[in-house]
Each structure stands twice: as structure tokens, then as C-alpha cells.
mmCIF file of C-alpha atoms in Angstrom:
data_model
loop_
_atom_site.group_PDB
_atom_site.id
_atom_site.type_symbol
_atom_site.label_atom_id
_atom_site.label_comp_id
_atom_site.label_asym_id
_atom_site.label_seq_id
_atom_site.Cartn_x
_atom_site.Cartn_y
_atom_site.Cartn_z
ATOM 1 C CA MET I 1 96.109 103.723 87.037
ATOM 2 C CA ILE I 2 96.386 100.625 84.877
ATOM 3 C CA LEU I 3 93.968 100.644 81.943
ATOM 4 C CA GLY I 4 93.720 97.331 80.119
ATOM 5 C CA LEU I 5 92.470 97.144 76.531
ATOM 6 C CA THR I 6 90.607 94.303 74.882
ATOM 7 C CA GLY I 7 88.718 94.035 71.616
ATOM 8 C CA ARG I 8 88.708 92.445 68.205
ATOM 9 C CA ASN I 9 91.068 93.174 65.344
ATOM 10 C CA ALA I 10 90.861 96.782 64.057
ATOM 11 C CA SER I 11 88.409 97.814 66.761
ATOM 12 C CA GLY I 12 90.625 100.775 67.697
ATOM 13 C CA LYS I 13 92.660 99.471 70.635
ATOM 14 C CA GLY I 14 95.886 100.676 69.075
ATOM 15 C CA GLU I 15 94.510 104.171 68.505
ATOM 16 C CA ALA I 16 93.263 104.327 72.087
ATOM 17 C CA ALA I 17 96.691 103.229 73.298
ATOM 18 C CA GLU I 18 98.458 105.859 71.179
ATOM 19 C CA PHE I 19 96.149 108.547 72.568
ATOM 20 C CA LEU I 20 96.874 107.491 76.153
ATOM 21 C CA LYS I 21 100.622 107.355 75.460
ATOM 22 C CA SER I 22 100.417 110.964 74.284
ATOM 23 C CA LYS I 23 98.849 111.836 77.659
ATOM 24 C CA GLY I 24 101.708 110.347 79.663
ATOM 25 C CA PHE I 25 100.609 106.721 80.047
ATOM 26 C CA PHE I 26 103.351 104.113 79.749
ATOM 27 C CA TYR I 27 102.571 101.348 77.272
ATOM 28 C CA TYR I 28 102.790 97.574 77.426
ATOM 29 C CA SER I 29 101.238 94.899 75.272
ATOM 30 C CA LEU I 30 100.801 91.292 76.294
ATOM 31 C CA SER I 31 101.811 90.499 72.733
ATOM 32 C CA ASP I 32 105.258 91.915 73.555
ATOM 33 C CA VAL I 33 105.906 88.835 75.694
ATOM 34 C CA ILE I 34 104.925 86.590 72.793
ATOM 35 C CA ARG I 35 107.028 88.600 70.322
ATOM 36 C CA GLU I 36 110.051 88.285 72.610
ATOM 37 C CA GLU I 37 109.528 84.514 72.700
ATOM 38 C CA ILE I 38 109.155 84.274 68.912
ATOM 39 C CA LYS I 39 112.266 86.391 68.391
ATOM 40 C CA GLY I 40 114.210 84.200 70.822
ATOM 41 C CA ARG I 41 113.239 81.117 68.823
ATOM 42 C CA GLY I 42 114.277 82.719 65.535
ATOM 43 C CA LEU I 43 110.762 82.409 64.071
ATOM 44 C CA GLU I 44 109.030 84.745 61.643
ATOM 45 C CA LEU I 45 106.787 87.306 63.330
ATOM 46 C CA THR I 46 103.408 86.461 61.802
ATOM 47 C CA ARG I 47 99.878 86.601 63.169
ATOM 48 C CA GLU I 48 99.711 82.804 62.998
ATOM 49 C CA ASN I 49 102.898 82.464 65.059
ATOM 50 C CA LEU I 50 101.643 85.018 67.571
ATOM 51 C CA ILE I 51 98.429 83.068 68.130
ATOM 52 C CA ALA I 52 100.137 79.681 68.274
ATOM 53 C CA THR I 53 102.953 80.818 70.570
ATOM 54 C CA GLY I 54 100.547 82.627 72.892
ATOM 55 C CA ARG I 55 98.477 79.461 73.169
ATOM 56 C CA GLU I 56 101.610 77.415 73.873
ATOM 57 C CA LEU I 57 102.836 79.783 76.614
ATOM 58 C CA ARG I 58 99.443 79.709 78.329
ATOM 59 C CA SER I 59 99.407 75.911 78.112
ATOM 60 C CA ARG I 60 102.889 75.565 79.630
ATOM 61 C CA PHE I 61 102.819 78.283 82.291
ATOM 62 C CA GLY I 62 99.146 79.023 82.958
ATOM 63 C CA ASN I 63 96.558 81.235 81.311
ATOM 64 C CA GLY I 64 97.671 84.298 83.257
ATOM 65 C CA TYR I 65 101.336 83.932 82.291
ATOM 66 C CA LEU I 66 101.498 86.874 79.879
ATOM 67 C CA SER I 67 99.922 89.200 82.429
ATOM 68 C CA GLU I 68 102.279 87.952 85.128
ATOM 69 C CA GLN I 69 105.247 88.884 82.935
ATOM 70 C CA ILE I 70 103.931 92.402 82.368
ATOM 71 C CA LEU I 71 102.930 92.808 86.017
ATOM 72 C CA GLU I 72 106.579 92.387 87.013
ATOM 73 C CA ARG I 73 107.430 95.444 84.897
ATOM 74 C CA ILE I 74 104.764 97.699 86.410
ATOM 75 C CA ASP I 75 105.919 100.627 88.568
ATOM 76 C CA SER I 76 103.249 101.705 91.064
ATOM 77 C CA ASN I 77 104.221 105.363 90.577
ATOM 78 C CA LYS I 78 103.199 105.450 86.902
ATOM 79 C CA ASN I 79 100.026 105.201 84.819
ATOM 80 C CA TYR I 80 99.921 102.415 82.230
ATOM 81 C CA VAL I 81 97.870 101.277 79.289
ATOM 82 C CA VAL I 82 98.135 97.513 78.656
ATOM 83 C CA ASP I 83 97.012 96.270 75.250
ATOM 84 C CA SER I 84 96.149 92.843 73.820
ATOM 85 C CA ILE I 85 94.375 91.267 76.792
ATOM 86 C CA ARG I 86 92.679 88.216 75.283
ATOM 87 C CA HIS I 87 91.891 85.767 78.080
ATOM 88 C CA PRO I 88 89.767 86.129 81.271
ATOM 89 C CA ASP I 89 92.617 84.739 83.396
ATOM 90 C CA GLU I 90 94.863 87.529 82.117
ATOM 91 C CA VAL I 91 92.317 89.999 83.449
ATOM 92 C CA GLU I 92 92.272 88.309 86.858
ATOM 93 C CA VAL I 93 96.015 88.784 87.253
ATOM 94 C CA PHE I 94 95.656 92.547 86.804
ATOM 95 C CA ARG I 95 92.691 92.616 89.181
ATOM 96 C CA ARG I 96 95.252 92.277 91.990
ATOM 97 C CA LEU I 97 96.056 95.945 91.410
ATOM 98 C CA PRO I 98 93.739 98.408 93.167
ATOM 99 C CA ASP I 99 93.449 100.820 90.213
ATOM 100 C CA PHE I 100 93.081 98.432 87.276
ATOM 101 C CA TYR I 101 90.214 98.873 84.829
ATOM 102 C CA LEU I 102 89.476 96.870 81.687
ATOM 103 C CA LEU I 103 88.176 98.772 78.671
ATOM 104 C CA ALA I 104 86.602 96.847 75.788
ATOM 105 C CA ILE I 105 86.544 98.674 72.449
ATOM 106 C CA THR I 106 84.030 97.422 69.920
ATOM 107 C CA ALA I 107 83.113 98.102 66.304
ATOM 108 C CA THR I 108 80.984 96.313 63.722
ATOM 109 C CA PRO I 109 82.648 93.731 61.455
ATOM 110 C CA GLU I 110 81.973 95.942 58.425
ATOM 111 C CA VAL I 111 83.726 98.945 59.974
ATOM 112 C CA ARG I 112 86.658 96.877 61.172
ATOM 113 C CA PHE I 113 87.070 95.177 57.782
ATOM 114 C CA ALA I 114 87.076 98.568 56.079
ATOM 115 C CA ARG I 115 89.912 99.625 58.381
ATOM 116 C CA ILE I 116 91.789 96.418 57.548
ATOM 117 C CA LYS I 117 91.407 97.091 53.821
ATOM 118 C CA LYS I 118 92.636 100.655 54.250
ATOM 119 C CA ARG I 119 95.685 99.339 56.088
ATOM 120 C CA GLY I 120 96.507 97.278 52.998
ATOM 121 C CA ARG I 121 98.727 94.533 54.383
ATOM 122 C CA GLU I 122 99.361 91.582 52.070
ATOM 123 C CA SER I 123 98.563 89.049 54.790
ATOM 124 C CA ASP I 124 95.152 90.563 55.582
ATOM 125 C CA PRO I 125 91.951 88.784 54.438
ATOM 126 C CA THR I 126 90.598 89.949 51.105
ATOM 127 C CA ASP I 127 86.844 89.772 51.793
ATOM 128 C CA LEU I 128 84.495 90.254 54.728
ATOM 129 C CA GLU I 129 83.547 86.574 55.004
ATOM 130 C CA GLU I 130 87.169 85.477 55.328
ATOM 131 C CA PHE I 131 87.811 88.263 57.820
ATOM 132 C CA ILE I 132 84.916 87.112 60.045
ATOM 133 C CA ARG I 133 85.904 83.449 59.740
ATOM 134 C CA LEU I 134 89.517 84.092 60.773
ATOM 135 C CA GLU I 135 88.685 86.253 63.766
ATOM 136 C CA GLN I 136 86.238 83.689 65.147
ATOM 137 C CA ARG I 137 89.314 81.687 66.100
ATOM 138 C CA GLU I 138 90.187 84.457 68.586
ATOM 139 C CA ALA I 139 86.664 85.193 69.743
ATOM 140 C CA VAL I 140 85.861 81.890 71.498
ATOM 141 C CA ARG I 141 88.515 79.479 72.769
ATOM 142 C CA LYS I 142 88.315 75.842 71.758
ATOM 143 C CA THR I 143 90.834 74.868 74.428
ATOM 144 C CA ASP I 144 91.397 76.351 77.886
ATOM 145 C CA GLU I 145 94.609 78.105 76.853
ATOM 146 C CA GLY I 146 93.185 79.571 73.638
ATOM 147 C CA GLN I 147 92.264 83.219 73.104
ATOM 148 C CA ASP I 148 88.730 84.126 74.167
ATOM 149 C CA LEU I 149 87.913 87.726 73.309
ATOM 150 C CA ASP I 150 84.192 87.261 73.890
ATOM 151 C CA ALA I 151 84.609 85.999 77.469
ATOM 152 C CA THR I 152 87.273 88.640 78.124
ATOM 153 C CA GLY I 153 85.011 91.411 76.907
ATOM 154 C CA VAL I 154 82.290 90.297 79.317
ATOM 155 C CA THR I 155 84.632 91.073 82.229
ATOM 156 C CA ALA I 156 85.264 94.660 81.048
ATOM 157 C CA ASP I 157 84.538 97.534 83.410
ATOM 158 C CA PHE I 158 83.711 99.814 80.479
ATOM 159 C CA THR I 159 82.825 99.356 76.814
ATOM 160 C CA LEU I 160 83.280 101.993 74.106
ATOM 161 C CA GLU I 161 81.806 101.686 70.607
ATOM 162 C CA ASN I 162 84.159 102.912 67.910
ATOM 163 C CA ASN I 163 82.200 102.910 64.678
ATOM 164 C CA ASP I 164 82.949 106.498 63.686
ATOM 165 C CA ASN I 165 86.015 108.731 63.546
ATOM 166 C CA LEU I 166 89.230 108.863 65.561
ATOM 167 C CA THR I 167 88.416 112.196 67.196
ATOM 168 C CA ASN I 168 85.259 110.807 68.769
ATOM 169 C CA LEU I 169 87.156 107.782 70.100
ATOM 170 C CA GLN I 170 89.805 110.025 71.647
ATOM 171 C CA ASP I 171 87.142 112.247 73.194
ATOM 172 C CA ARG I 172 85.397 109.268 74.793
ATOM 173 C CA VAL I 173 88.638 107.757 76.081
ATOM 174 C CA GLY I 174 89.670 111.144 77.490
ATOM 175 C CA ALA I 175 86.321 111.554 79.228
ATOM 176 C CA LEU I 176 86.640 108.082 80.748
ATOM 177 C CA ILE I 177 90.154 108.791 82.064
ATOM 178 C CA ARG I 178 89.038 112.064 83.687
ATOM 179 C CA ARG I 179 86.168 110.214 85.317
ATOM 180 C CA LEU I 180 88.453 107.484 86.665
ATOM 181 C CA MET I 181 91.109 109.924 87.861
ATOM 182 C CA ALA I 182 88.555 111.454 90.204
ATOM 183 C CA HIS I 183 88.205 108.088 91.978
ATOM 184 C CA LEU I 184 91.813 106.945 92.208
ATOM 185 C CA LYS I 185 92.479 105.026 95.392
ATOM 186 C CA ARG I 186 95.233 106.330 97.637
ATOM 187 C CA PRO I 187 96.249 105.509 101.210
ATOM 188 C CA SER I 188 94.600 107.258 104.148
ATOM 189 C CA TRP I 189 96.799 109.472 106.340
ATOM 190 C CA ASP I 190 96.992 106.672 108.887
ATOM 191 C CA GLU I 191 98.112 104.121 106.302
ATOM 192 C CA TYR I 192 100.517 106.640 104.773
ATOM 193 C CA PHE I 193 102.354 107.257 108.028
ATOM 194 C CA MET I 194 102.315 103.590 109.029
ATOM 195 C CA ARG I 195 103.896 102.646 105.717
ATOM 196 C CA ILE I 196 106.603 105.243 106.312
ATOM 197 C CA ALA I 197 107.274 103.552 109.648
ATOM 198 C CA GLN I 198 107.461 100.169 107.901
ATOM 199 C CA VAL I 199 110.042 101.519 105.471
ATOM 200 C CA ALA I 200 112.011 103.064 108.348
ATOM 201 C CA ALA I 201 112.081 99.638 110.023
ATOM 202 C CA LEU I 202 114.153 98.358 107.113
ATOM 203 C CA ARG I 203 116.997 100.504 108.451
ATOM 204 C CA SER I 204 117.013 98.636 111.762
ATOM 205 C CA ASN I 205 120.304 96.941 112.581
ATOM 206 C CA CYS I 206 118.769 94.604 115.200
ATOM 207 C CA ILE I 207 119.052 90.934 114.252
ATOM 208 C CA LYS I 208 116.051 89.798 116.340
ATOM 209 C CA ARG I 209 113.252 92.143 115.290
ATOM 210 C CA LYS I 210 112.950 95.217 113.058
ATOM 211 C CA VAL I 211 110.796 97.946 114.615
ATOM 212 C CA ALA I 212 110.375 101.621 113.751
ATOM 213 C CA ALA I 213 108.239 104.603 114.688
ATOM 214 C CA VAL I 214 107.441 107.974 113.162
ATOM 215 C CA ILE I 215 106.151 110.964 115.090
ATOM 216 C CA VAL I 216 103.648 113.159 113.273
ATOM 217 C CA ARG I 217 102.139 116.540 113.949
ATOM 218 C CA ASP I 218 99.783 118.447 111.633
ATOM 219 C CA LYS I 219 100.122 115.679 109.016
ATOM 220 C CA ARG I 220 103.892 116.175 108.914
ATOM 221 C CA VAL I 221 106.602 113.752 110.022
ATOM 222 C CA ILE I 222 108.734 115.482 112.657
ATOM 223 C CA SER I 223 110.875 112.532 113.764
ATOM 224 C CA THR I 224 111.661 108.921 112.914
ATOM 225 C CA GLY I 225 113.425 106.149 114.788
ATOM 226 C CA TYR I 226 114.236 102.464 114.396
ATOM 227 C CA ASN I 227 115.630 99.961 116.849
ATOM 228 C CA GLY I 228 119.344 99.310 117.094
ATOM 229 C CA THR I 229 122.483 99.974 119.097
ATOM 230 C CA PRO I 230 123.346 103.526 120.244
ATOM 231 C CA ARG I 231 124.913 106.110 117.974
ATOM 232 C CA GLY I 232 128.647 105.553 117.424
ATOM 233 C CA THR I 233 128.682 101.957 118.666
ATOM 234 C CA LYS I 234 128.963 98.662 116.825
ATOM 235 C CA ASN I 235 125.782 97.655 115.024
ATOM 236 C CA CYS I 236 123.751 94.779 116.395
ATOM 237 C CA TYR I 237 124.267 92.696 113.244
ATOM 238 C CA GLU I 238 128.006 93.317 113.566
ATOM 239 C CA GLY I 239 128.006 91.735 117.017
ATOM 240 C CA GLY I 240 127.254 94.894 118.990
ATOM 241 C CA CYS I 241 124.465 93.492 121.157
ATOM 242 C CA PRO I 242 125.376 90.416 123.254
ATOM 243 C CA ARG I 243 121.754 89.461 123.916
ATOM 244 C CA CYS I 244 120.742 89.420 120.265
ATOM 245 C CA ASN I 245 123.904 87.705 119.100
ATOM 246 C CA SER I 246 123.531 84.934 121.659
ATOM 247 C CA LEU I 247 120.017 84.301 120.294
ATOM 248 C CA ALA I 248 118.542 84.609 123.777
ATOM 249 C CA ASP I 249 115.011 83.294 124.285
ATOM 250 C CA SER I 250 112.267 85.890 124.023
ATOM 251 C CA GLY I 251 111.790 87.759 127.280
ATOM 252 C CA THR I 252 115.134 86.656 128.765
ATOM 253 C CA ARG I 253 118.468 88.411 129.399
ATOM 254 C CA LEU I 254 116.904 91.814 128.735
ATOM 255 C CA GLU I 255 119.551 93.412 130.963
ATOM 256 C CA GLU I 256 122.154 92.537 128.301
ATOM 257 C CA CYS I 257 120.286 94.158 125.407
ATOM 258 C CA LEU I 258 122.084 97.244 124.059
ATOM 259 C CA CYS I 259 119.474 98.104 121.419
ATOM 260 C CA SER I 260 117.244 101.149 121.773
ATOM 261 C CA HIS I 261 113.628 100.690 120.684
ATOM 262 C CA GLY I 262 112.117 102.409 117.662
ATOM 263 C CA GLU I 263 109.754 104.584 119.722
ATOM 264 C CA GLU I 264 112.585 105.475 122.075
ATOM 265 C CA ASN I 265 114.841 106.529 119.208
ATOM 266 C CA ALA I 266 112.100 108.586 117.537
ATOM 267 C CA ILE I 267 111.561 110.567 120.751
ATOM 268 C CA ILE I 268 115.298 110.936 121.378
ATOM 269 C CA GLN I 269 115.951 112.061 117.798
ATOM 270 C CA ALA I 270 113.377 114.813 118.205
ATOM 271 C CA ALA I 271 115.081 115.945 121.408
ATOM 272 C CA TYR I 272 118.522 115.723 119.743
ATOM 273 C CA HIS I 273 117.362 118.145 117.039
ATOM 274 C CA GLY I 274 115.370 120.376 119.369
ATOM 275 C CA VAL I 275 111.918 119.463 118.062
ATOM 276 C CA SER I 276 108.991 119.320 120.483
ATOM 277 C CA VAL I 277 106.763 116.235 120.201
ATOM 278 C CA LYS I 278 104.077 117.591 122.527
ATOM 279 C CA GLY I 279 100.594 116.966 121.152
ATOM 280 C CA SER I 280 101.835 114.677 118.372
ATOM 281 C CA THR I 281 100.851 111.207 117.162
ATOM 282 C CA LEU I 282 103.307 108.300 117.188
ATOM 283 C CA TYR I 283 102.969 105.576 114.553
ATOM 284 C CA THR I 284 104.847 102.394 115.407
ATOM 285 C CA THR I 285 105.156 99.018 113.726
ATOM 286 C CA PHE I 286 104.767 97.251 117.111
ATOM 287 C CA ALA I 287 102.751 98.273 120.156
ATOM 288 C CA PRO I 288 105.106 99.992 122.648
ATOM 289 C CA CYS I 289 106.742 98.194 125.550
ATOM 290 C CA LEU I 290 106.372 99.545 129.093
ATOM 291 C CA MET I 291 109.606 101.554 128.954
ATOM 292 C CA CYS I 292 108.633 103.248 125.684
ATOM 293 C CA THR I 293 105.117 103.782 127.007
ATOM 294 C CA LYS I 294 106.482 105.816 129.914
ATOM 295 C CA MET I 295 108.601 107.892 127.510
ATOM 296 C CA ILE I 296 105.587 108.480 125.246
ATOM 297 C CA ILE I 297 103.497 109.734 128.167
ATOM 298 C CA ASN I 298 106.194 111.985 129.590
ATOM 299 C CA ALA I 299 107.055 113.420 126.149
ATOM 300 C CA GLY I 300 103.481 114.689 125.780
ATOM 301 C CA ILE I 301 102.532 112.509 122.817
ATOM 302 C CA ARG I 302 98.727 112.430 122.663
ATOM 303 C CA GLU I 303 98.095 109.362 120.474
ATOM 304 C CA VAL I 304 99.734 106.040 119.646
ATOM 305 C CA VAL I 305 98.857 104.074 116.495
ATOM 306 C CA TYR I 306 100.434 100.624 116.254
ATOM 307 C CA ASN I 307 100.488 97.975 113.567
ATOM 308 C CA MET I 308 101.177 94.732 115.455
ATOM 309 C CA ASP I 309 100.806 93.588 119.053
ATOM 310 C CA TYR I 310 103.874 93.290 121.269
ATOM 311 C CA PRO I 311 104.088 90.655 124.032
ATOM 312 C CA LEU I 312 102.818 91.814 127.447
ATOM 313 C CA ASN I 313 100.879 94.797 126.096
ATOM 314 C CA ASP I 314 98.236 94.925 128.840
ATOM 315 C CA THR I 315 100.265 96.994 131.298
ATOM 316 C CA SER I 316 101.304 99.465 128.590
ATOM 317 C CA PHE I 317 97.738 99.857 127.337
ATOM 318 C CA ALA I 318 96.419 100.386 130.857
ATOM 319 C CA LEU I 319 99.049 103.044 131.570
ATOM 320 C CA LEU I 320 98.387 104.878 128.317
ATOM 321 C CA ASP I 321 94.679 104.873 129.089
ATOM 322 C CA GLU I 322 95.236 106.193 132.599
ATOM 323 C CA ALA I 323 97.446 108.986 131.231
ATOM 324 C CA GLY I 324 94.806 109.970 128.658
ATOM 325 C CA VAL I 325 96.851 108.894 125.640
ATOM 326 C CA THR I 326 94.719 107.464 122.842
ATOM 327 C CA CYS I 327 95.937 104.088 121.610
ATOM 328 C CA ARG I 328 94.559 102.243 118.598
ATOM 329 C CA LYS I 329 95.598 99.399 116.334
ATOM 330 C CA LEU I 330 95.952 99.848 112.585
ATOM 331 C CA ALA I 331 96.901 96.627 110.799
ATOM 332 C CA VAL I 332 98.721 97.453 107.550
ATOM 333 C CA LYS I 333 100.497 94.739 105.575
ATOM 334 C CA SER I 334 104.022 95.539 104.495
ATOM 335 C CA SER I 335 104.353 96.238 100.765
#
């Protein structure tokens, strides 16, 4: 889960972030990118420099630049809280992620000014009117690359008012996280096994096409295989297969090909280790050729799920159908 935070100064974004960090969320702030830039230029780290440098970076590299920089640091296996989102285009960058949500935290100007006064920094405004006047610069952008907290807040998936104490804010944030956790998106079993096959294909040593298959029974992988030259022989990319290394035209000189297919190797690996594939499902990155189709039928595999079509599929599909083997296409883009 990626939870983005937006809101005006002293609304409670930092407290929400600290609470989430204590619950195992990893933390990033878009302001970190700006701070790194300011530090690299040898400038003083002030609020004025943060605003001006952020505006400059958006002008030079696009309004989503700060988000793009943070997105490169995101690990899909972790939960994150991302603070200081101040432009609608920054939100759109994170919308590419399936489990991103934007949370806007609000509080009245009076409450936020009281928090500023309690903080007691010398650079903070000394009265409410000055405080409101200064933050209006962040609320609505005068130029395309300027901060626009109002427009950003409109895009929020959830809004939490934070006019009272810290405990209530933490309780509401915790309740929201529990609610979202119940709806986290994760791959179906079909997509899960197809993605495993796609990763297995990366091990292929064939220089013409990378193909792999996994054989599954009872939601458990029992065998994998990818295309390449036989065990103990020179790899295809090392010159082991004369057909591939001569860059033969597709469909020609097949009698010279030394590479075993991914489906073939998955079935053979199961046999090598004494594992029955009867009644299983085979997931393959390409629809099986006729030779592999015959092996699939005779091995007792009951279902074939393929990601991409292979040339001359019609005969294979017809044979699978005649043998009572279910065959269906599942298009899954490689990660």
C-alpha cells in the first residue's frame, strides 16, 4: 500500500506519517527530493528555498518530477507513506500504482496557527493574518508549476479533519488503514502462476525466444522448465545451437535446433525427479507447439493456460480439444 499525504501547514500530516512509520510503513517525502537539490547547490534550507526550488524543478522537468523520483525508490513488497504531495500531477504519477490512496488532512486556520505558535520557530509568522496570507501562496498556484494544495486536496480519496487531539487523529488513521488493508489488490492464482512462468523464462539460454512453463497441482508448483539446450551441453547463447546462431528464418531449419521447449523441459524435469504431472495445469508463456502438445496430452495434464499465441496454433488447439484438455489464453504483461 502507498498512502500519500496532502494538506496545509500544521494540519497534522507529519503526525500521521509518524504514526504510520511506527506501524511498519516506510517513509518518503517529496520534499526530500527538493532538500537533496538544495543541499547539492549549497543553499540554506529555508521554507522559501523549498518552495522556490520545488517550483523550479517542476518547471524544468515536469510537474510530476518529484513523484517520479520517489516512485523509483518504491519497493512493491513494502507499505509506504509519502508526505508533501502538493500538485495534482504528482498525484497522477502515483495513480499508476494499483494500491495508492491519497489522504488529505485538514484543520481550521486557527487550530493550525495555534500549533505553529506552540512549535515556536523564529521563522514562523507571528499572527494569524500573516499565517493565512503566507499559506495562500501554496494553496492555489499562480503558474502551472506552482504548488496547488487546494486542487490536490480535491483529488484525495479520503479526507480526515484534525481539529482535536493527536490520539483521535491516530485512531482515525488506524481505522482507515485497517479498512484499506481489507481491499488490497493481489494477483489471482492464474496471474500468480503465469508471472512465475515469466520469471522462469528469464533463465532461458535460447537467443531467439525466451519461453518457460510451470506445472501446477493443488495451487502448488510441482515443476518448471525453460527453453534451451540439453543438460550438460553448450548453452545456446554460447554457440550451442546451430539453428539459433545462424539466425535462421522463423519456421526454417527446425531439424538443426538443439533447444528443448519450455513445456517439454517442465514435463521432463518432473519425470527426472519422479513427480507425477497427471491431472495438473500447465502455465506457459507461449501456446504450445505440436510436439509439446502431444507430450502434454500423454503426460495426463488436464489444462493448459498460455500467455501469448505461437505460430501455427490451430493444429495444437484442435488436438488438445480432441483429447479433452482444456486450453485457455491468459494475457499477462511482464513486470
